[in-house]
Short mmCIF file of C-alpha atoms in Angstrom, two decimals:
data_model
loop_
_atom_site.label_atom_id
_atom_site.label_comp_id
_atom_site.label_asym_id
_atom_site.label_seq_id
_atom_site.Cartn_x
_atom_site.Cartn_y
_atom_site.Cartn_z
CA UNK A 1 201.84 148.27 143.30
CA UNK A 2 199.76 151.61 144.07
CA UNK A 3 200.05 154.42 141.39
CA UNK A 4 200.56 158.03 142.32
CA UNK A 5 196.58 158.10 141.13
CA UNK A 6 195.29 155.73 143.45
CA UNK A 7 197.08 157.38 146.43
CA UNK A 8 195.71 160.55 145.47
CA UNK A 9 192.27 159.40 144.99
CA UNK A 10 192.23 157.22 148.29
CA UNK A 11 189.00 157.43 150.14
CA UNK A 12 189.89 158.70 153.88
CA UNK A 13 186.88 158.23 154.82
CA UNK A 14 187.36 153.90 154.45
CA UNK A 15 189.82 154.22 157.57
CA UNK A 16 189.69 157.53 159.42
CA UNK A 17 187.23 160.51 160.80
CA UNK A 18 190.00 162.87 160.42
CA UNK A 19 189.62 165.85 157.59
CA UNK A 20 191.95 167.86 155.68
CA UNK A 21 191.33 171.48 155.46
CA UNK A 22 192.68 173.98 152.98
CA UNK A 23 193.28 176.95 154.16
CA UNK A 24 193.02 179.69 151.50
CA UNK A 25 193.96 183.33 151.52
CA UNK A 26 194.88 186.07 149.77
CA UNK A 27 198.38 186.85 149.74
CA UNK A 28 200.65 190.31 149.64
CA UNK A 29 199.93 191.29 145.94
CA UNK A 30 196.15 191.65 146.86
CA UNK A 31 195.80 189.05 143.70
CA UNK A 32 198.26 186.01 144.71
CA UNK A 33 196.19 183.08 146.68
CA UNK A 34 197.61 181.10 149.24
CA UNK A 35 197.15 178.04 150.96
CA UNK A 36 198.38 175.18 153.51
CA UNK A 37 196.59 172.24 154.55
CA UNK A 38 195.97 171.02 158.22
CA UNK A 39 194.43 167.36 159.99
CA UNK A 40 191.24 168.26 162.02
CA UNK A 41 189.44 164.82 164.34
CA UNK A 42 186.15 164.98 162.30
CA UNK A 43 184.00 166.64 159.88
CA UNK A 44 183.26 170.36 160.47
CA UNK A 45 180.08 172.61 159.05
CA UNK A 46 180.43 176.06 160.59
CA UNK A 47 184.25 178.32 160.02
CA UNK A 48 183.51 179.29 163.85
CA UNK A 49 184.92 175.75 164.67
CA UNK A 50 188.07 175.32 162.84
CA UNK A 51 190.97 176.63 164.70
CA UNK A 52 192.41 179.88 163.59
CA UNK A 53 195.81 179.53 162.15
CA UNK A 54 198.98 181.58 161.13
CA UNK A 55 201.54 181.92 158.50
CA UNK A 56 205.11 183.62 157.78
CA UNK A 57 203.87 186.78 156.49
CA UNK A 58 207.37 187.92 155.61
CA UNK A 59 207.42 185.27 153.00
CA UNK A 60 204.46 186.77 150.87
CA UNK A 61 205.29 190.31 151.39
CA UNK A 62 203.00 191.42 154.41
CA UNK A 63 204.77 191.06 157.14
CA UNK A 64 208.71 192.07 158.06
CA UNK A 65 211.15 189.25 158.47
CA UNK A 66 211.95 190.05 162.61
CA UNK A 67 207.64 189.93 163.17
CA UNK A 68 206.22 187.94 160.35
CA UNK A 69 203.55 185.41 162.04
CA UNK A 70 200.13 186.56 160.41
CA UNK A 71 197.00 184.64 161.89
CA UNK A 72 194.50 183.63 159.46
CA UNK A 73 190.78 183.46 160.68
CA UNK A 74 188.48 180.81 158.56
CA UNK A 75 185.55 182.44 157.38
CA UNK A 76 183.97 180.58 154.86
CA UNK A 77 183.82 176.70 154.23
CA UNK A 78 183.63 175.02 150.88
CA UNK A 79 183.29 170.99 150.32
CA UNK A 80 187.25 170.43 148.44
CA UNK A 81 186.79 168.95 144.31
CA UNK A 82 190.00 168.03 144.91
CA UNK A 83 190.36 165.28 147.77
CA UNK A 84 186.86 164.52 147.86
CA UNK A 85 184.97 163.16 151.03
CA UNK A 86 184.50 165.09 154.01
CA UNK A 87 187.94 167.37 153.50
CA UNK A 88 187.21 170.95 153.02
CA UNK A 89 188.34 174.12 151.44
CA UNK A 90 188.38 177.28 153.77
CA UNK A 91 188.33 180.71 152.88
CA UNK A 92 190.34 182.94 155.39
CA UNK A 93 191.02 186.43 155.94
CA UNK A 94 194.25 187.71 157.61
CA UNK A 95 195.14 189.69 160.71
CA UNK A 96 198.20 190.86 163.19
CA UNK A 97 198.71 188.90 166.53
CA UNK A 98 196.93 191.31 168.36
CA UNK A 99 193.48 191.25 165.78
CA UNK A 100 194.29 194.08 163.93
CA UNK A 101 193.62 193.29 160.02
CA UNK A 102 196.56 193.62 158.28
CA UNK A 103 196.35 196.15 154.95
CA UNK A 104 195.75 193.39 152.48
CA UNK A 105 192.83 192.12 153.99
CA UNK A 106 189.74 193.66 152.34
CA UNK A 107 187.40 191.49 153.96
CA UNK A 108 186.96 192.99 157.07
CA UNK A 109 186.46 196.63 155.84
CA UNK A 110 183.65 194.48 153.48
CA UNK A 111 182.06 192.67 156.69
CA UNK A 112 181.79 196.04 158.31
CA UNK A 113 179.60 197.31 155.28
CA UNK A 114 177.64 194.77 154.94
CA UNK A 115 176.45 193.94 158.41
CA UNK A 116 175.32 197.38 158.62
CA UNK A 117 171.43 197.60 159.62
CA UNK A 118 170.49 199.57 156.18
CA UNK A 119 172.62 197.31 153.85
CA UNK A 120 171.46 194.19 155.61
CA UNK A 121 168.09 195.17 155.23
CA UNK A 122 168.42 195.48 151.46
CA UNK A 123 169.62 192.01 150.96
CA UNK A 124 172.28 193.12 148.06
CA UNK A 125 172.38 190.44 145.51
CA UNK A 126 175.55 190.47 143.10
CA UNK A 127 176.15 188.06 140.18
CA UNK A 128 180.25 188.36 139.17
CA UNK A 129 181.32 188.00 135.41
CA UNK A 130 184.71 186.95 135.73
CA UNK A 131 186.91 187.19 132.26
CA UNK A 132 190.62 185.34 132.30
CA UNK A 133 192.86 184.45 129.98
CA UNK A 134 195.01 180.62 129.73
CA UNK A 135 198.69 181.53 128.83
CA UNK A 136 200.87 178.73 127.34
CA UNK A 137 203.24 177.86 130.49
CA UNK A 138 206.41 178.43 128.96
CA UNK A 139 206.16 181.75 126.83
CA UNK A 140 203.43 183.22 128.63
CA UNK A 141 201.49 183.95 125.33
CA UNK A 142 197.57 183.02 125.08
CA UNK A 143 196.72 179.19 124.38
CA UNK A 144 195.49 178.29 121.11
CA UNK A 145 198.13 181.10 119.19
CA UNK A 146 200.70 181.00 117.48
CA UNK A 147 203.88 181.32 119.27
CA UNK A 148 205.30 184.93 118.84
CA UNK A 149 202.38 185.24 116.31
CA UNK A 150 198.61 185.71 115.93
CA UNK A 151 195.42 184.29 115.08
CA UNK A 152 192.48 185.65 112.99
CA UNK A 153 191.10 188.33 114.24
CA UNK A 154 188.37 188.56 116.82
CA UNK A 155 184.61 187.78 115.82
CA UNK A 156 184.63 183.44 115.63
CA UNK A 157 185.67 182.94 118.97
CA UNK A 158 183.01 184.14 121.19
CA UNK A 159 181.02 181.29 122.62
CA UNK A 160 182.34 179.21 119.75
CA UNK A 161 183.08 175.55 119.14
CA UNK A 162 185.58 173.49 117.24
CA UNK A 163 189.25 172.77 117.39
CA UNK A 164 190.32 176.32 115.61
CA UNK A 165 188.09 178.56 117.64
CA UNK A 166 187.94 177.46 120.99
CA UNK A 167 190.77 176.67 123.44
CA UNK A 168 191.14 174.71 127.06
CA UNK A 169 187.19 173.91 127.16
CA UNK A 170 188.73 170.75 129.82
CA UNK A 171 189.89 173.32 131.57
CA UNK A 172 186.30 175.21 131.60
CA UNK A 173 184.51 172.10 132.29
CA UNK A 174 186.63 170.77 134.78
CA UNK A 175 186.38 173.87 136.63
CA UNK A 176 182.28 174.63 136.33
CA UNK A 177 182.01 170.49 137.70
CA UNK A 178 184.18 171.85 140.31
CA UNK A 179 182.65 174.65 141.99
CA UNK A 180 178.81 172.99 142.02
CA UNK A 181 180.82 170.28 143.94
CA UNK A 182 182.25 172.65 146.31
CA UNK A 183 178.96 174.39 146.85
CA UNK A 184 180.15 177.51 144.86
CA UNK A 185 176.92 179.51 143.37
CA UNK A 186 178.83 179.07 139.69
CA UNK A 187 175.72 179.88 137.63
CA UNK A 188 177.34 179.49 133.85
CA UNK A 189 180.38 179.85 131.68
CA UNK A 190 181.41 180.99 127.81
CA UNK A 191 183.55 181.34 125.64
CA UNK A 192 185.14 185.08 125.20
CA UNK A 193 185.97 187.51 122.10
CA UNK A 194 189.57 187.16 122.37
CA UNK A 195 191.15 183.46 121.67
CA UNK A 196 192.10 181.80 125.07
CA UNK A 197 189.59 183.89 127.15
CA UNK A 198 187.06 182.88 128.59
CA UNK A 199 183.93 183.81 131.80
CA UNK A 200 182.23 182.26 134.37
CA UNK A 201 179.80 183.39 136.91
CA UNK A 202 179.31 183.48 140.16
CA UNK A 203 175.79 184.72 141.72
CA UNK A 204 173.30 185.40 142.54
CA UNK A 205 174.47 185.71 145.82
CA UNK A 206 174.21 187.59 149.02
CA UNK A 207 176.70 190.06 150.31
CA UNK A 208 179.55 188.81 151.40
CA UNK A 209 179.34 185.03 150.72
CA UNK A 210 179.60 186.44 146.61
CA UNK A 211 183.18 187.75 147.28
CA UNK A 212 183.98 184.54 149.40
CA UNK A 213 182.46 182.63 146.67
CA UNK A 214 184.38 184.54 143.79
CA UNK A 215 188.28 183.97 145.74
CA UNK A 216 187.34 179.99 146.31
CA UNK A 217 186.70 179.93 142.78
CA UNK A 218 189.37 181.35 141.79
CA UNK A 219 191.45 179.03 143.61
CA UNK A 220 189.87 176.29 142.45
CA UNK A 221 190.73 177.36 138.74
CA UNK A 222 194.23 178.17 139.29
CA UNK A 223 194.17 174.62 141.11
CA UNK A 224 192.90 173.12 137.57
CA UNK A 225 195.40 175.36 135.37
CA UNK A 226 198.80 174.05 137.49
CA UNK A 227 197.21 170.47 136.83
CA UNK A 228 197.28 171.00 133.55
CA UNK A 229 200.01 172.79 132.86
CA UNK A 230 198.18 176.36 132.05
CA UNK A 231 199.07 179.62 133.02
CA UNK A 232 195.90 181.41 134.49
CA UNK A 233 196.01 185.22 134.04
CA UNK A 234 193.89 187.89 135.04
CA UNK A 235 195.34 190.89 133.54
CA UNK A 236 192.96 193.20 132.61
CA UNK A 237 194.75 193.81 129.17
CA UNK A 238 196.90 190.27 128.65
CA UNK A 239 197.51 191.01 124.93
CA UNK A 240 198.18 194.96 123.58
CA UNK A 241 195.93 196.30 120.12
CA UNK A 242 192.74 194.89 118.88
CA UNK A 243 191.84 192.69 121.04
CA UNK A 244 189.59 192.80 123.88
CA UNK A 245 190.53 192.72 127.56
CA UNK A 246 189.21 190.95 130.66
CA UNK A 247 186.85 192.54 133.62
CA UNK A 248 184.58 191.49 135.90
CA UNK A 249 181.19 192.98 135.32
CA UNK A 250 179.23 193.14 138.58
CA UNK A 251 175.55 193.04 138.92
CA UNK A 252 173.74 194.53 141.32
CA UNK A 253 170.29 194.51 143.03
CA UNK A 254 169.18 195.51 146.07
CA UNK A 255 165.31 194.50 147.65
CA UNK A 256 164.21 198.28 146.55
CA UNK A 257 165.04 197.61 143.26
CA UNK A 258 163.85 194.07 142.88
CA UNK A 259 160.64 195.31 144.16
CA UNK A 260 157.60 197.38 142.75
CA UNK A 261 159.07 201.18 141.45
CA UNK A 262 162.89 198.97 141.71
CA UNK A 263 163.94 201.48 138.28
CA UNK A 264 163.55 205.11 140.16
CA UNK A 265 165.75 203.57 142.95
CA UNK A 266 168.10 202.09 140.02
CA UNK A 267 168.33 205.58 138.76
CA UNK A 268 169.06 207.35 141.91
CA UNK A 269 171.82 204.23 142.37
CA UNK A 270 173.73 205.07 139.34
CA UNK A 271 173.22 208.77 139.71
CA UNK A 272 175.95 208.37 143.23
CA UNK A 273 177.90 205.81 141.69
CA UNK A 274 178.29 208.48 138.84
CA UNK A 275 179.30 210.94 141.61
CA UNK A 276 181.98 208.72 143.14
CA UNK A 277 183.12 207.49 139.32
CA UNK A 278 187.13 208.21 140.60
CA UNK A 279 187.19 206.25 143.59
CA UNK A 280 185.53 203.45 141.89
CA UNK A 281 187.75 203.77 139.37
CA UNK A 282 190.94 203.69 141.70
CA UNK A 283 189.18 200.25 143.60
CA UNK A 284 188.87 198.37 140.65
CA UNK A 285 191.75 196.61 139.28
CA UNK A 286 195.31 197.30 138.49
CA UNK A 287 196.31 198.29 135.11
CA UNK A 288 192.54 198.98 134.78
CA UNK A 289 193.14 201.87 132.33
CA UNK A 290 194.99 199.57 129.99
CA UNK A 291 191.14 198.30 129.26
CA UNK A 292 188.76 200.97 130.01
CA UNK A 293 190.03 202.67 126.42
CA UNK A 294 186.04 203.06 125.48
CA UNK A 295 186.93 200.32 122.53
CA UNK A 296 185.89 196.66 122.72
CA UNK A 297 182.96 196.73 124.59
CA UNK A 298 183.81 199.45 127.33
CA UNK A 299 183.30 202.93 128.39
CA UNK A 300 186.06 205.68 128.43
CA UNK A 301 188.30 205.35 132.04
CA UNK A 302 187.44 209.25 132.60
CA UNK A 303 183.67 209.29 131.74
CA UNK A 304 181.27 208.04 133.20
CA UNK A 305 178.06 207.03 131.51
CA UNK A 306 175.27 204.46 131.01
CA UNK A 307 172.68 203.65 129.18
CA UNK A 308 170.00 200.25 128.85
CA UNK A 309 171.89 198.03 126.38
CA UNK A 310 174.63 199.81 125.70
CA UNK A 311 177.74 197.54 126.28
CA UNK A 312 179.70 200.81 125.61
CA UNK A 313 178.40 202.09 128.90
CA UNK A 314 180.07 202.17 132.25
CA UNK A 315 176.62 201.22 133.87
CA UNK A 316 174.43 199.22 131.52
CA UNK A 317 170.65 198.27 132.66
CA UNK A 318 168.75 195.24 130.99
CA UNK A 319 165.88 195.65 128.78
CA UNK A 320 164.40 193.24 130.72
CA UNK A 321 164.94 195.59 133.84
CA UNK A 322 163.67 198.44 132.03
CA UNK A 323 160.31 196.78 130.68
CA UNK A 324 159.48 195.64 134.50
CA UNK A 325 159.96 198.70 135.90
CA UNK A 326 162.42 196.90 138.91
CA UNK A 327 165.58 194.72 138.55
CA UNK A 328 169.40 194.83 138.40
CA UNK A 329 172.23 196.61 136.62
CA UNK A 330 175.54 196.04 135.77
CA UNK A 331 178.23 197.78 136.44
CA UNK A 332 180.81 197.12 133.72
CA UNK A 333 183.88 199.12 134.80
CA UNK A 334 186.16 196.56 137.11
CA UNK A 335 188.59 194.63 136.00
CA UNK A 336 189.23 190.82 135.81
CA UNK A 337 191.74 190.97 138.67
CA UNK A 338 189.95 193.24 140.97
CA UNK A 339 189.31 192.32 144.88
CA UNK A 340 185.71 191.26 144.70
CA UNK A 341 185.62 192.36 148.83
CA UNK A 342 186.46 195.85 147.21
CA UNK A 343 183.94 196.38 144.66
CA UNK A 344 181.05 194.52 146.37
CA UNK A 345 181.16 196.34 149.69
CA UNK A 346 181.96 199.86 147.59
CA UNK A 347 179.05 199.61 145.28
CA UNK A 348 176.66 198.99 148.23
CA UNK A 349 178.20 201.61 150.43
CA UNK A 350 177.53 204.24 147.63
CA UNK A 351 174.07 203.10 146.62
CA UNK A 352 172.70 202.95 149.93
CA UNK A 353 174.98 203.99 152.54
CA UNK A 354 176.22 207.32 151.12
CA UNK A 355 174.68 210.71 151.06
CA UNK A 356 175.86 213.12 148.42
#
């Protein structure tokens, strides 16, 4: 008699061609992913060739009840960690019958920028720190705590080891094994300062694939956490007082600052991304201001400042960067549950698009 396992784990490709995709997208919160899973005859390489698709938009809050089919366009293709063999993941963004996007998709605004002629030509690379918490499933309080009480405070946990310190490394595992499978650009992972957080990494990577990149692994965590019975959260503040929050420190280089005299064109970078601090600001996150308190390792909300080093900073640039004259920075300010579409496209629209 077949377990549930073996079903599960059956090997389609023993007795058929045919492939299941995933499609993925991003649903009507701006943070909520979605997905529903279709046969196609035989294995497929390029998103051009998978049949666009559609959804009932009125069921995740983008689209009214009496017009609510949304059409979702494949855009990026992932191999899946979960069914294995030639089955795929597919990232997707979202539009109106007629090819309008719809307001929650940021990827097409994103495409825009980065197809341009001067942004193309700078080959952006971006490298995505993204912080998250585990929540115990039924009170919604961090794994690894106390219920309705706390541990120790902060200082063992960070990129620690053993039973009392760290918390859900199966999870962490699980999910770095996963992305290399899927092809995911996952370059590390650690612990974090606050119990039951913790990072990974996505990068480096080019323009838009990084955002792609970032939302599939997302899903693929989220995927892990409802197999084990975890919570994933992204707030940028899960748990109020002395404890730190979660962002999603993005670094940034561009070919003029990779290359020979790279610092000048660094500082001239975070001189207009110091000039458009607000609208950064309002693009990156919800509940950002909950974090950006200019405690635990972040700068004030309403300053703007940076410095090399300085964790403290808004913008902080490597010692490494500043001893080779050329590099990256980081820009520290977004939150873990920002739209990485958003903050990608932004910061290279203001650092080489925009004139002051």
């Amino acid at each position: 008699m077949a377990l549930l396992s073996d079903l599960v784990n059956l090997n389609l490709s023993d007795s058929t061609e045919k492939v299941i995709v995933e499609y993925i997208w991003v649903g009507g919160s701006g943070m909520d992913l979605r997905s529903k899973a279709r046969t196609i005859s035989g294995p497929v390489d390029d998103p051009k060739k998978l049949p666009k698709w559609n959804y009932d938009g009125s069921s995740t809050g983008q689209a009214p009840g009496e017009d609510s089919e949304v059409i979702i366009y494949p855009q990026a293709i992932f191999k899946d960690p979960f069914r294995r063999g030639n089955n795929i993941l597919v990232m997707c963004d979202c539009y109106t019958p007629a090819g309008e996007p719809i307001p929650t998709n940021k990827r097409h605004n994103a495409a825009k920028i980065f197809s341009h002629p001067d942004v193309a030509a700078e080959e952006p690379w971006y490298g995505i720190e993204q912080e998250y918490t585990l929540l115990q499933k039924d009170v919604k309080w961090p794994i690894g705590w106390p219920v309705g009480g706390f541990p120790g405070p902060q200082g063992p946990y960070y990129c620690a080891i053993g039973a009392d310190k760290a918390f859900g490394r199966d999870i962490v595992d699980a999910h770095y094994k996963a992305c290399l499978y899927a092809g995911i650009n996952i370059s590390g992972i650690n612990g974090e300062v606050m119990p039951g957080q913790w990072e990974f990494q996505v990068g480096p990577a080019v323009g838009i694939s990084a955002a792609d990149e970032l939302w599939v692994a997302r899903y693929i965590l989220e995927r892990i956490t409802e197999i084990a019975g975890v919570v994933l959260s992204f707030d940028p503040k899960p748990i109020q007082g002395d404890w730190n929050g979660a962002g999603a420190h993005t670094n940034y280089s561009t070919k003029s600052t990779r290359n020979e005299g790279g610092y000048g064109v660094i500082k001239k970078a975070i001189e207009k991304l110091g000039l458009r601090h607000k609208e950064h600001i309002a693009a990156y996150g919800e509940g950002n201001e909950r974090r950006l308190t200019g405690r635990h390792e972040t700068a004030d909300i309403n300053n703007f400042l940076w410095g090399v080093a300085n964790r403290g900073a808004s913008i902080r640039v490597g010692r490494d960067t500043e001893k080779e004259g050329k590099g990256y920075f980081e820009d520290r300010r977004p939150a873990s549950n920002m739209d990485p579409y958003t903050v990608t496209s932004m910061i290279a629209d203001t650092t080489i698009l925009w004139k002051p």
